[in-house]
Short mmCIF file of C-alpha atoms and ligand atoms in Angstrom, two decimals:
data_model
loop_
_atom_site.label_atom_id
_atom_site.label_comp_id
_atom_site.label_asym_id
_atom_site.label_seq_id
_atom_site.Cartn_x
_atom_site.Cartn_y
_atom_site.Cartn_z
CA MET A 150 32.23 324.53 185.63
CA ALA A 151 34.54 326.86 183.70
CA LYS A 152 32.95 328.14 180.60
CA LYS A 153 34.78 327.01 177.54
CA LEU A 154 36.15 329.88 175.05
CA VAL A 155 37.78 329.39 171.76
CA ILE A 156 39.50 332.39 170.24
CA VAL A 157 40.00 332.03 166.55
CA GLY A 158 43.39 333.73 165.74
CA GLN A 159 46.18 334.03 168.11
CA GLY A 160 48.13 337.13 166.99
CA TYR A 161 48.24 340.88 168.19
CA VAL A 162 44.46 340.71 169.28
CA GLY A 163 43.67 337.23 169.92
CA LEU A 164 46.45 336.31 172.34
CA PRO A 165 46.00 339.32 174.88
CA LEU A 166 42.42 338.33 174.79
CA ALA A 167 43.05 334.71 175.58
CA GLU A 168 45.36 335.83 178.29
CA ALA A 169 42.71 338.02 179.94
CA ALA A 170 39.84 335.50 179.78
CA ALA A 171 42.14 332.69 181.02
CA ALA A 172 42.97 334.89 184.06
CA ASN A 173 39.40 335.26 185.01
CA GLY A 174 38.32 331.58 184.91
CA TYR A 175 37.84 330.75 181.29
CA GLN A 176 38.94 327.46 179.93
CA VAL A 177 40.55 329.13 176.77
CA SER A 178 41.60 327.32 173.59
CA GLY A 179 43.28 329.29 170.75
CA TYR A 180 42.36 327.79 167.41
CA GLU A 181 45.22 329.19 164.88
CA VAL A 182 45.81 328.05 161.49
CA ASN A 183 49.32 328.74 161.74
CA GLY A 184 51.03 325.56 163.30
CA ALA A 185 54.26 327.30 164.04
CA VAL A 186 52.45 329.73 166.14
CA CYS A 187 50.88 326.90 168.02
CA ASP A 188 54.00 325.31 168.92
CA ILE A 189 55.53 328.49 170.11
CA LEU A 190 52.68 329.05 172.59
CA ASN A 191 52.28 325.56 173.55
CA SER A 192 56.01 325.45 174.43
CA GLY A 193 55.14 328.58 176.74
CA ARG A 194 56.71 331.26 174.70
CA SER A 195 55.05 334.28 173.16
CA HIS A 196 55.39 335.74 169.71
CA ILE A 197 53.95 339.14 170.35
CA GLY A 198 55.23 342.04 172.53
CA ASP A 199 52.04 342.59 174.83
CA VAL A 200 51.97 339.05 176.16
CA SER A 201 55.25 337.75 177.84
CA ASP A 202 56.65 334.16 177.93
CA GLU A 203 55.59 334.25 181.70
CA ASP A 204 52.05 335.19 180.76
CA VAL A 205 52.11 332.14 178.15
CA GLN A 206 53.31 329.82 180.98
CA ARG A 207 50.77 330.97 183.36
CA MET A 208 47.91 330.47 180.77
CA ARG A 209 49.23 327.08 179.89
CA GLY A 210 49.07 326.35 183.69
CA LEU A 211 45.27 327.50 183.59
CA GLY A 212 44.72 325.03 180.84
CA TYR A 213 45.17 327.14 177.69
CA VAL A 214 45.98 325.37 174.72
CA ALA A 215 46.65 326.48 171.15
CA THR A 216 45.46 324.19 168.19
CA SER A 217 45.06 323.84 164.80
CA GLU A 218 42.40 321.40 165.34
CA PRO A 219 38.93 323.05 165.16
CA ALA A 220 37.11 320.23 167.18
CA CYS A 221 37.55 322.53 170.28
CA ILE A 222 34.68 324.79 168.86
CA GLY A 223 32.49 321.91 169.28
CA GLU A 224 32.52 322.29 172.89
CA ALA A 225 32.83 326.15 173.17
CA ASP A 226 30.10 328.51 175.10
CA VAL A 227 31.79 331.39 173.41
CA VAL A 228 33.68 331.67 170.20
CA VAL A 229 35.50 335.05 169.27
CA ILE A 230 36.92 335.59 165.91
CA CYS A 231 40.08 337.69 165.75
CA VAL A 232 41.63 337.04 162.19
CA PRO A 233 43.18 339.53 159.84
CA THR A 234 41.24 341.47 157.62
CA PRO A 235 44.15 343.20 155.37
CA LEU A 236 43.24 345.27 152.39
CA SER A 237 42.16 343.71 149.14
CA GLU A 238 43.42 344.83 145.67
CA ASP A 239 40.24 346.58 144.89
CA GLY A 240 40.63 348.68 148.40
CA GLY A 241 38.13 346.87 150.31
CA PRO A 242 38.60 344.45 153.14
CA ASP A 243 39.85 341.00 152.27
CA LEU A 244 37.34 338.88 154.10
CA ARG A 245 38.98 335.64 153.33
CA ALA A 246 40.15 334.92 156.80
CA VAL A 247 36.77 336.13 158.34
CA LYS A 248 34.75 333.87 156.05
CA ALA A 249 37.24 331.00 156.37
CA ALA A 250 36.88 331.24 160.24
CA ALA A 251 33.18 331.48 160.10
CA SER A 252 33.15 328.44 157.96
CA THR A 253 34.97 326.36 160.16
CA ILE A 254 32.87 327.67 163.28
CA SER A 255 29.89 326.59 161.32
CA ASP A 256 30.85 323.06 160.95
CA TRP A 257 31.23 322.87 164.92
CA LEU A 258 28.99 325.36 166.42
CA ILE A 259 26.84 324.03 169.21
CA ARG A 260 23.49 324.98 170.57
CA ASP A 261 23.50 328.29 172.50
CA ALA A 262 26.94 329.31 171.77
CA LEU A 263 27.86 332.85 171.32
CA VAL A 264 29.78 334.10 168.38
CA VAL A 265 31.71 337.32 168.40
CA LEU A 266 33.49 339.05 165.50
CA GLU A 267 36.36 341.40 166.53
CA SER A 268 38.34 341.54 163.29
CA THR A 269 37.96 345.15 162.07
CA THR A 270 35.89 345.44 158.86
CA TYR A 271 33.10 347.24 157.04
CA PRO A 272 29.70 348.00 158.47
CA GLY A 273 27.53 345.03 157.67
CA THR A 274 30.07 342.34 157.92
CA THR A 275 28.61 340.71 160.95
CA GLU A 276 25.02 340.45 159.65
CA ASP A 277 25.53 340.29 155.94
CA VAL A 278 28.58 337.89 155.64
CA VAL A 279 29.36 336.05 158.99
CA LEU A 280 25.63 335.35 159.98
CA PRO A 281 24.70 333.52 156.87
CA ILE A 282 27.94 331.52 156.90
CA LEU A 283 26.94 330.58 160.62
CA GLU A 284 23.38 329.59 159.92
CA ARG A 285 25.00 326.93 157.32
CA SER A 286 25.14 325.05 160.78
CA GLY A 287 21.54 324.35 160.60
CA LEU A 288 20.98 326.40 163.70
CA GLY A 289 19.23 329.65 163.69
CA HIS A 290 20.02 333.02 165.10
CA GLY A 291 18.18 333.53 168.35
CA THR A 292 17.03 329.96 168.72
CA GLY A 293 20.23 328.07 168.19
CA PHE A 294 23.09 330.73 168.75
CA LEU A 295 23.78 334.35 168.97
CA LEU A 296 25.85 336.82 167.17
CA ALA A 297 27.49 339.94 168.08
CA PHE A 298 30.47 342.27 166.97
CA SER A 299 32.60 343.86 169.26
CA PRO A 300 35.63 345.99 168.07
CA GLU A 301 39.23 345.32 169.41
CA ARG A 302 40.79 348.53 170.72
CA VAL A 303 44.47 346.95 171.50
CA ASP A 304 47.02 349.45 171.48
CA PRO A 305 50.22 347.53 171.23
CA GLY A 306 52.79 348.68 173.83
CA ASN A 307 50.72 350.94 175.52
CA PRO A 308 51.66 350.61 179.36
CA ILE A 309 48.49 352.09 180.72
CA PHE A 310 45.33 350.98 178.67
CA GLY A 311 45.17 347.13 178.04
CA ILE A 312 42.11 344.90 177.57
CA ARG A 313 40.69 345.08 181.20
CA ASN A 314 40.66 348.88 181.45
CA THR A 315 39.72 350.08 177.89
CA PRO A 316 36.08 350.24 177.71
CA LYS A 317 34.36 347.53 175.32
CA LEU A 318 31.93 348.23 172.69
CA VAL A 319 29.37 345.48 171.86
CA GLY A 320 26.60 345.51 169.34
CA GLY A 321 24.49 342.16 168.68
CA VAL A 322 22.44 341.16 165.76
CA THR A 323 19.58 341.09 168.29
CA GLU A 324 19.35 342.68 171.76
CA GLU A 325 19.68 339.38 173.32
CA ALA A 326 23.03 339.00 171.35
CA THR A 327 24.03 342.30 172.54
CA ARG A 328 23.06 341.33 176.16
CA ARG A 329 24.93 338.01 175.99
CA ALA A 330 28.17 339.46 174.52
CA ALA A 331 27.95 342.32 177.37
CA LEU A 332 27.80 339.60 179.81
CA PHE A 333 30.79 337.72 178.36
CA TYR A 334 33.10 340.51 178.19
CA GLY A 335 31.97 341.77 181.58
CA ASP A 336 33.88 338.90 183.01
CA PHE A 337 37.14 340.33 182.37
CA VAL A 338 36.52 344.12 181.05
CA GLU A 339 35.79 346.83 183.61
CA THR A 340 33.58 348.92 181.47
CA VAL A 341 31.35 347.32 178.79
CA VAL A 342 29.22 349.83 176.54
CA SER A 343 26.41 348.31 174.71
CA LEU A 344 25.27 349.97 171.41
CA LYS A 345 22.14 349.50 169.48
CA GLY A 346 23.45 346.80 166.98
CA ALA A 347 26.48 345.25 165.16
CA LYS A 348 26.29 348.08 162.33
CA GLU A 349 26.75 350.85 165.07
CA ALA A 350 29.80 348.79 166.91
CA GLU A 351 31.42 348.19 163.25
CA THR A 352 30.99 351.86 162.22
CA ALA A 353 32.14 353.10 165.77
CA LYS A 354 35.49 351.38 165.31
CA LEU A 355 36.05 353.08 162.01
CA LEU A 356 35.08 356.46 163.09
CA GLU A 357 37.73 356.14 165.89
CA ASN A 358 40.60 355.25 163.41
CA THR A 359 39.14 357.86 160.66
CA TYR A 360 39.28 360.35 163.26
CA ARG A 361 42.82 359.93 163.85
CA HIS A 362 43.62 359.44 160.21
CA VAL A 363 41.86 362.61 159.35
CA ASN A 364 43.57 364.60 162.16
CA ILE A 365 47.12 363.37 161.54
CA ALA A 366 46.60 364.43 157.97
CA LEU A 367 45.53 367.93 159.15
CA VAL A 368 48.86 368.34 160.97
CA ASN A 369 50.87 366.83 158.36
CA GLU A 370 49.32 369.37 155.59
CA MET A 371 50.01 372.28 158.31
CA ALA A 372 53.68 370.86 158.92
CA ARG A 373 54.59 371.32 155.31
CA PHE A 374 53.03 374.92 154.87
CA CYS A 375 54.38 376.07 158.40
CA HIS A 376 57.70 375.01 157.30
CA ASP A 377 57.55 377.11 153.81
CA LEU A 378 56.07 380.11 155.94
CA GLY A 379 59.09 379.87 158.57
CA ILE A 380 56.47 378.81 161.39
CA ASP A 381 57.48 376.06 163.98
CA ILE A 382 54.66 373.47 163.68
CA TRP A 383 55.82 371.86 166.88
CA GLU A 384 55.54 375.16 168.88
CA VAL A 385 51.94 375.74 167.31
CA ILE A 386 50.96 372.47 168.37
CA ARG A 387 52.45 373.04 171.91
CA GLY A 388 50.64 376.32 172.13
CA ALA A 389 47.44 374.76 171.03
CA SER A 390 47.52 371.85 173.27
CA THR A 391 47.51 374.01 176.33
CA LYS A 392 43.53 374.48 175.79
CA PRO A 393 41.83 372.31 178.22
CA PHE A 394 38.87 371.77 176.21
CA GLY A 395 37.99 371.38 172.43
CA PHE A 396 41.32 370.27 171.26
CA HIS A 397 43.20 367.04 170.91
CA ALA A 398 46.87 367.14 169.80
CA PHE A 399 47.98 365.05 166.99
CA LYS A 400 51.65 365.15 165.81
CA PRO A 401 53.14 365.37 162.16
CA GLY A 402 55.40 362.71 160.98
CA PRO A 403 56.86 360.62 157.95
CA GLY A 404 53.52 359.07 157.31
CA VAL A 405 51.20 356.68 158.99
CA GLY A 406 51.81 353.06 159.71
CA GLY A 407 50.26 349.96 161.62
CA HIS A 408 47.50 347.85 160.82
CA CYS A 409 44.79 350.48 161.57
CA ILE A 410 45.22 353.91 160.65
CA PRO A 411 46.46 353.45 156.98
CA ILE A 412 43.75 350.75 156.35
CA ASP A 413 40.69 350.92 158.52
CA PRO A 414 39.33 354.16 156.95
CA ASN A 415 39.42 352.61 153.62
CA TYR A 416 36.61 350.05 154.80
CA LEU A 417 34.32 352.98 155.36
CA SER A 418 35.24 354.72 152.29
CA PHE A 419 34.88 351.63 150.12
CA GLN A 420 31.37 350.71 151.64
CA VAL A 421 30.20 354.26 150.79
CA ARG A 422 31.49 354.35 147.29
CA LYS A 423 30.17 350.80 146.68
CA THR A 424 26.78 350.93 148.41
CA LEU A 425 25.85 354.58 147.80
CA GLY A 426 28.03 355.76 145.00
CA TYR A 427 29.92 358.79 146.38
CA GLN A 428 32.81 359.40 148.04
CA PHE A 429 33.81 359.70 151.77
CA ARG A 430 36.01 362.68 150.87
CA PHE A 431 37.73 363.07 154.39
CA VAL A 432 39.11 359.72 154.27
CA GLU A 433 40.45 360.05 150.71
CA LEU A 434 42.03 363.43 151.33
CA ALA A 435 43.60 362.09 154.40
CA GLN A 436 45.03 359.32 152.49
CA GLU A 437 46.42 361.38 149.79
CA ILE A 438 48.01 363.80 152.33
CA ASN A 439 49.38 360.87 154.65
CA ASN A 440 50.72 358.66 151.68
CA SER A 441 52.70 361.48 150.32
CA MET A 442 54.70 362.16 153.55
CA PRO A 443 57.66 359.65 152.94
CA ALA A 444 58.15 361.73 149.60
CA TYR A 445 57.93 364.98 151.31
CA VAL A 446 60.87 363.62 153.90
CA ALA A 447 62.78 362.40 150.94
CA GLN A 448 62.43 366.00 149.30
CA ARG A 449 63.28 367.87 152.63
CA LEU A 450 66.26 365.52 153.23
CA GLN A 451 67.25 366.16 149.48
CA ASP A 452 67.10 369.87 150.13
CA MET A 453 69.03 369.84 153.54
CA LEU A 454 71.99 367.81 151.69
CA ASN A 455 71.98 370.28 148.98
CA ASP A 456 72.52 373.22 151.58
CA HIS A 457 75.52 371.12 152.70
CA SER A 458 76.66 371.03 148.83
CA ARG A 459 75.81 367.42 148.79
CA ALA A 460 73.71 365.16 146.36
CA LEU A 461 71.26 362.44 147.64
CA ARG A 462 72.99 360.12 145.07
CA GLY A 463 75.84 358.64 146.81
CA SER A 464 75.21 360.13 150.26
CA ARG A 465 75.23 357.71 153.22
CA VAL A 466 71.79 357.84 154.73
CA LEU A 467 71.31 356.07 158.27
CA LEU A 468 67.48 355.63 159.08
CA LEU A 469 66.69 355.44 162.87
CA GLY A 470 63.57 353.31 163.74
CA VAL A 471 61.83 351.40 160.90
CA THR A 472 58.78 350.24 163.01
CA TYR A 473 55.44 352.02 162.78
CA LYS A 474 55.14 352.79 166.62
CA PRO A 475 57.89 353.72 169.04
CA ASP A 476 59.03 350.79 171.36
CA ILE A 477 57.50 347.79 169.60
CA ALA A 478 58.92 345.47 166.89
CA ASP A 479 55.84 345.79 164.58
CA GLN A 480 56.59 346.83 161.16
CA ARG A 481 53.40 346.56 159.33
CA GLU A 482 52.63 349.49 156.70
CA SER A 483 55.47 351.39 158.33
CA PRO A 484 56.36 354.48 156.39
CA ALA A 485 59.89 353.58 156.50
CA VAL A 486 59.66 351.31 153.67
CA PRO A 487 58.19 353.81 151.11
CA LEU A 488 60.62 356.44 152.28
CA ALA A 489 63.54 353.94 151.77
CA ARG A 490 62.42 352.96 148.31
CA ILE A 491 62.52 356.50 147.30
CA LEU A 492 65.99 357.07 148.74
CA LEU A 493 67.36 353.87 147.03
CA ALA A 494 65.83 354.97 143.71
CA LYS A 495 67.63 358.31 144.12
CA GLY A 496 71.02 356.45 144.66
CA ALA A 497 71.26 357.12 148.47
CA GLU A 498 73.67 354.44 150.27
CA LEU A 499 71.10 353.36 153.05
CA SER A 500 71.63 351.94 156.27
CA TYR A 501 69.35 351.53 159.49
CA GLN A 502 69.11 351.02 163.06
CA ASP A 503 66.51 349.69 165.05
CA PRO A 504 66.82 347.95 168.35
CA TYR A 505 63.35 345.90 167.63
CA VAL A 506 64.44 344.93 163.99
CA ALA A 507 67.45 342.80 163.56
CA SER A 508 67.09 342.55 159.81
CA TRP A 509 64.95 344.57 157.18
CA SER A 510 64.18 344.28 153.46
CA VAL A 511 62.87 346.66 151.09
CA ASP A 512 61.58 345.09 148.05
CA GLY A 513 63.89 342.19 148.47
CA GLU A 514 66.98 344.10 149.40
CA ALA A 515 68.15 342.83 152.84
CA PHE A 516 69.54 345.20 155.50
CA ALA A 517 71.31 344.41 158.77
CA SER A 518 70.70 346.94 161.49
CA VAL A 519 74.11 348.61 162.15
CA ASP A 520 75.79 347.41 165.46
CA ASP A 521 76.96 350.68 166.68
CA VAL A 522 74.17 353.61 166.43
CA ASP A 523 76.73 356.30 167.81
CA VAL A 524 79.58 355.06 165.01
CA ALA A 525 77.04 354.69 162.30
CA ALA A 526 75.64 358.02 163.03
CA GLY A 527 79.03 359.66 162.98
CA GLY A 528 79.87 358.19 159.64
CA ALA A 529 76.63 359.03 157.89
CA ASP A 530 76.22 362.19 155.56
CA ALA A 531 72.58 362.26 157.17
CA VAL A 532 70.70 360.64 159.92
CA VAL A 533 66.80 360.54 159.67
CA LEU A 534 64.91 359.93 162.76
CA LEU A 535 61.87 357.92 161.84
CA GLN A 536 60.82 356.42 165.02
CA ASP A 537 61.55 357.86 168.51
CA HIS A 538 62.42 354.57 170.40
CA SER A 539 63.08 355.61 173.93
CA VAL A 540 66.45 353.99 173.64
CA TYR A 541 67.70 356.60 171.40
CA ALA A 542 70.29 359.28 173.26
CA LEU A 543 69.02 361.89 170.53
CA GLU A 544 70.86 364.80 172.08
CA ARG A 545 74.09 362.75 171.67
CA LEU A 546 73.21 361.30 168.19
CA ALA A 547 72.15 364.89 166.96
CA SER A 548 75.52 366.17 167.80
CA GLU A 549 77.39 363.29 166.40
CA SER A 550 75.81 363.35 163.23
CA ALA A 551 76.76 365.84 160.15
CA LEU A 552 73.08 366.34 159.80
CA PHE A 553 70.23 365.03 161.99
CA PHE A 554 66.64 365.21 160.45
CA ASP A 555 64.20 364.81 163.21
CA THR A 556 60.67 363.83 161.56
CA ARG A 557 59.02 363.13 165.16
CA GLY A 558 59.74 366.55 166.82
CA VAL A 559 61.54 364.94 169.74
CA ALA A 560 65.22 365.75 169.55
CA PRO A 561 66.41 368.81 171.45
CA GLU A 562 66.40 371.79 169.19
CA GLY A 563 70.04 372.94 168.13
CA ARG A 564 71.57 370.33 165.77
CA ALA A 565 68.35 368.61 164.76
CA ILE A 566 66.42 369.78 162.02
CA ARG A 567 62.66 369.21 162.71
CA LEU A 568 60.20 368.32 160.06
N1 LIG B 415 46.80 344.80 165.78
C1 LIG B 415 46.32 345.62 166.43
O1 LIG B 415 46.69 346.68 166.85
C2 LIG B 415 44.82 345.71 166.11
C3 LIG B 415 43.89 346.66 166.92
C4 LIG B 415 42.61 346.59 166.60
C5 LIG B 415 42.08 346.05 165.71
N2 LIG B 415 42.75 344.93 165.07
C6 LIG B 415 41.94 344.04 164.25
O2 LIG B 415 41.93 342.68 164.75
C7 LIG B 415 42.13 341.83 163.70
C8 LIG B 415 43.07 340.81 163.87
O3 LIG B 415 44.38 341.48 163.95
P1 LIG B 415 45.67 340.97 164.55
O4 LIG B 415 46.66 342.15 164.47
O5 LIG B 415 45.46 340.04 165.90
O6 LIG B 415 46.34 340.06 163.30
P2 LIG B 415 47.51 338.95 163.35
O7 LIG B 415 47.94 338.90 161.90
O8 LIG B 415 48.39 339.30 164.41
O9 LIG B 415 46.62 337.55 164.00
C9 LIG B 415 45.79 337.03 163.18
C10 LIG B 415 46.10 335.57 163.42
O10 LIG B 415 44.83 334.74 162.92
C11 LIG B 415 45.37 333.52 162.39
N3 LIG B 415 44.38 333.12 161.49
C12 LIG B 415 43.98 333.71 159.93
N4 LIG B 415 43.12 332.98 159.49
C13 LIG B 415 42.73 332.14 160.37
C14 LIG B 415 41.55 331.18 160.34
N5 LIG B 415 40.71 331.10 159.40
N6 LIG B 415 41.33 330.44 161.34
C15 LIG B 415 42.16 330.53 162.34
N7 LIG B 415 43.16 331.38 162.44
C16 LIG B 415 43.47 332.21 161.49
C17 LIG B 415 46.75 333.98 161.72
O11 LIG B 415 47.55 332.90 161.48
C18 LIG B 415 47.36 335.08 162.75
O12 LIG B 415 48.02 334.19 163.60
C19 LIG B 415 42.24 342.47 162.40
O13 LIG B 415 40.99 342.78 161.79
C20 LIG B 415 42.55 343.84 162.98
O14 LIG B 415 42.20 344.83 161.85
C21 LIG B 415 44.08 344.79 165.08
#
């Protein structure tokens, strides 16, 4: 008989997982509090880019169902938690969704089930927060159920690495929990790596994202002083990247976006400060530098307009690409918003174009994506490339624009001015 899997939360992380498990023989239910999302999925449509409508229809054909009724948990061999962990006002993770999910699971948990937390969070959450809630079920860990942490490594829009070929880390509350979790993921992931425990798996995820955050901050800081010194940072990176060992290239840009990079390292610095009383200085510095990039881009734009004898106030500025990554629709934490906020406050006449975002709002002010990017670029006083969606004909756009500011270092040199 097919094993029953319930995935709690059917978003960017939970839905691709449901798809991979369903394709490999699991009887999958997606427990999702948002009824509208359940309706979309049950009608055979997808609400996220990495899973197509056809994928959802195939899943439906394999018995997949999305539901806001938690009773499915009462039949599950495995329950995986993929709910959001946004930042709370005090800078730590907001664990309300994780706690609510654990609480629902504890109401329905059956003997011998495996529960896995995938949501990104601070070290200790699995054992100190989720475990005690699950024990309210009356079942004990090791005797009644098993609990592990396995960080999600989804890279939305990545055409090469998906769930099956991205190695999966697992760390259980006990060795037995690690072993069960490794067996579960081994059914549909090529490489599963078992770690010593849940805390190590939680911290490994945070190290991965902190590493990116810090290295992006390093090149962002270098971009600023290289500009002042008259050195081309993009050439510097191109040169350094030819070293076949000991160097991994990161690119400067208008700031960091997405759910992970601007947020996850905070979980670690929050935990270090709260538990140990001292700072995780690398993270805090990286944050300061990366968060200052939208203001730096605004300043550079203002200087460029000044060189053309124009003030930013009253200038028509067209932003290209407002998502946080190229070629996807996700706008979470995109630096386009803080940049737009600064430009609007300085009196710029703002418009934007994004093939993935039909309408966009900044602090309640709504904008519609311009229809014809070439016409809009030609009519603007300045065009700022924020996201290098591959549909943009950069050479043409740069040549049509009075001023083309390329914050991604991708437009051919010549008419474009790079960050
Ligand atoms: N998106 C990514 O690229 C990515 C990558 C790695 C890790 N993560 C982590 O994975 C976790 C989930 O992220 P996501 O991007 O899938 O979020 P998401 O917002 O896309 O999806 C989460 C879903 O969970 C649902 N939900 C919330 N509370 C619930 C509850 N109590 N019971 C059932 N459903 C509930 C929401 O309605 C939503 O549909 C987060 O901790 C995130 O940090 C995300």
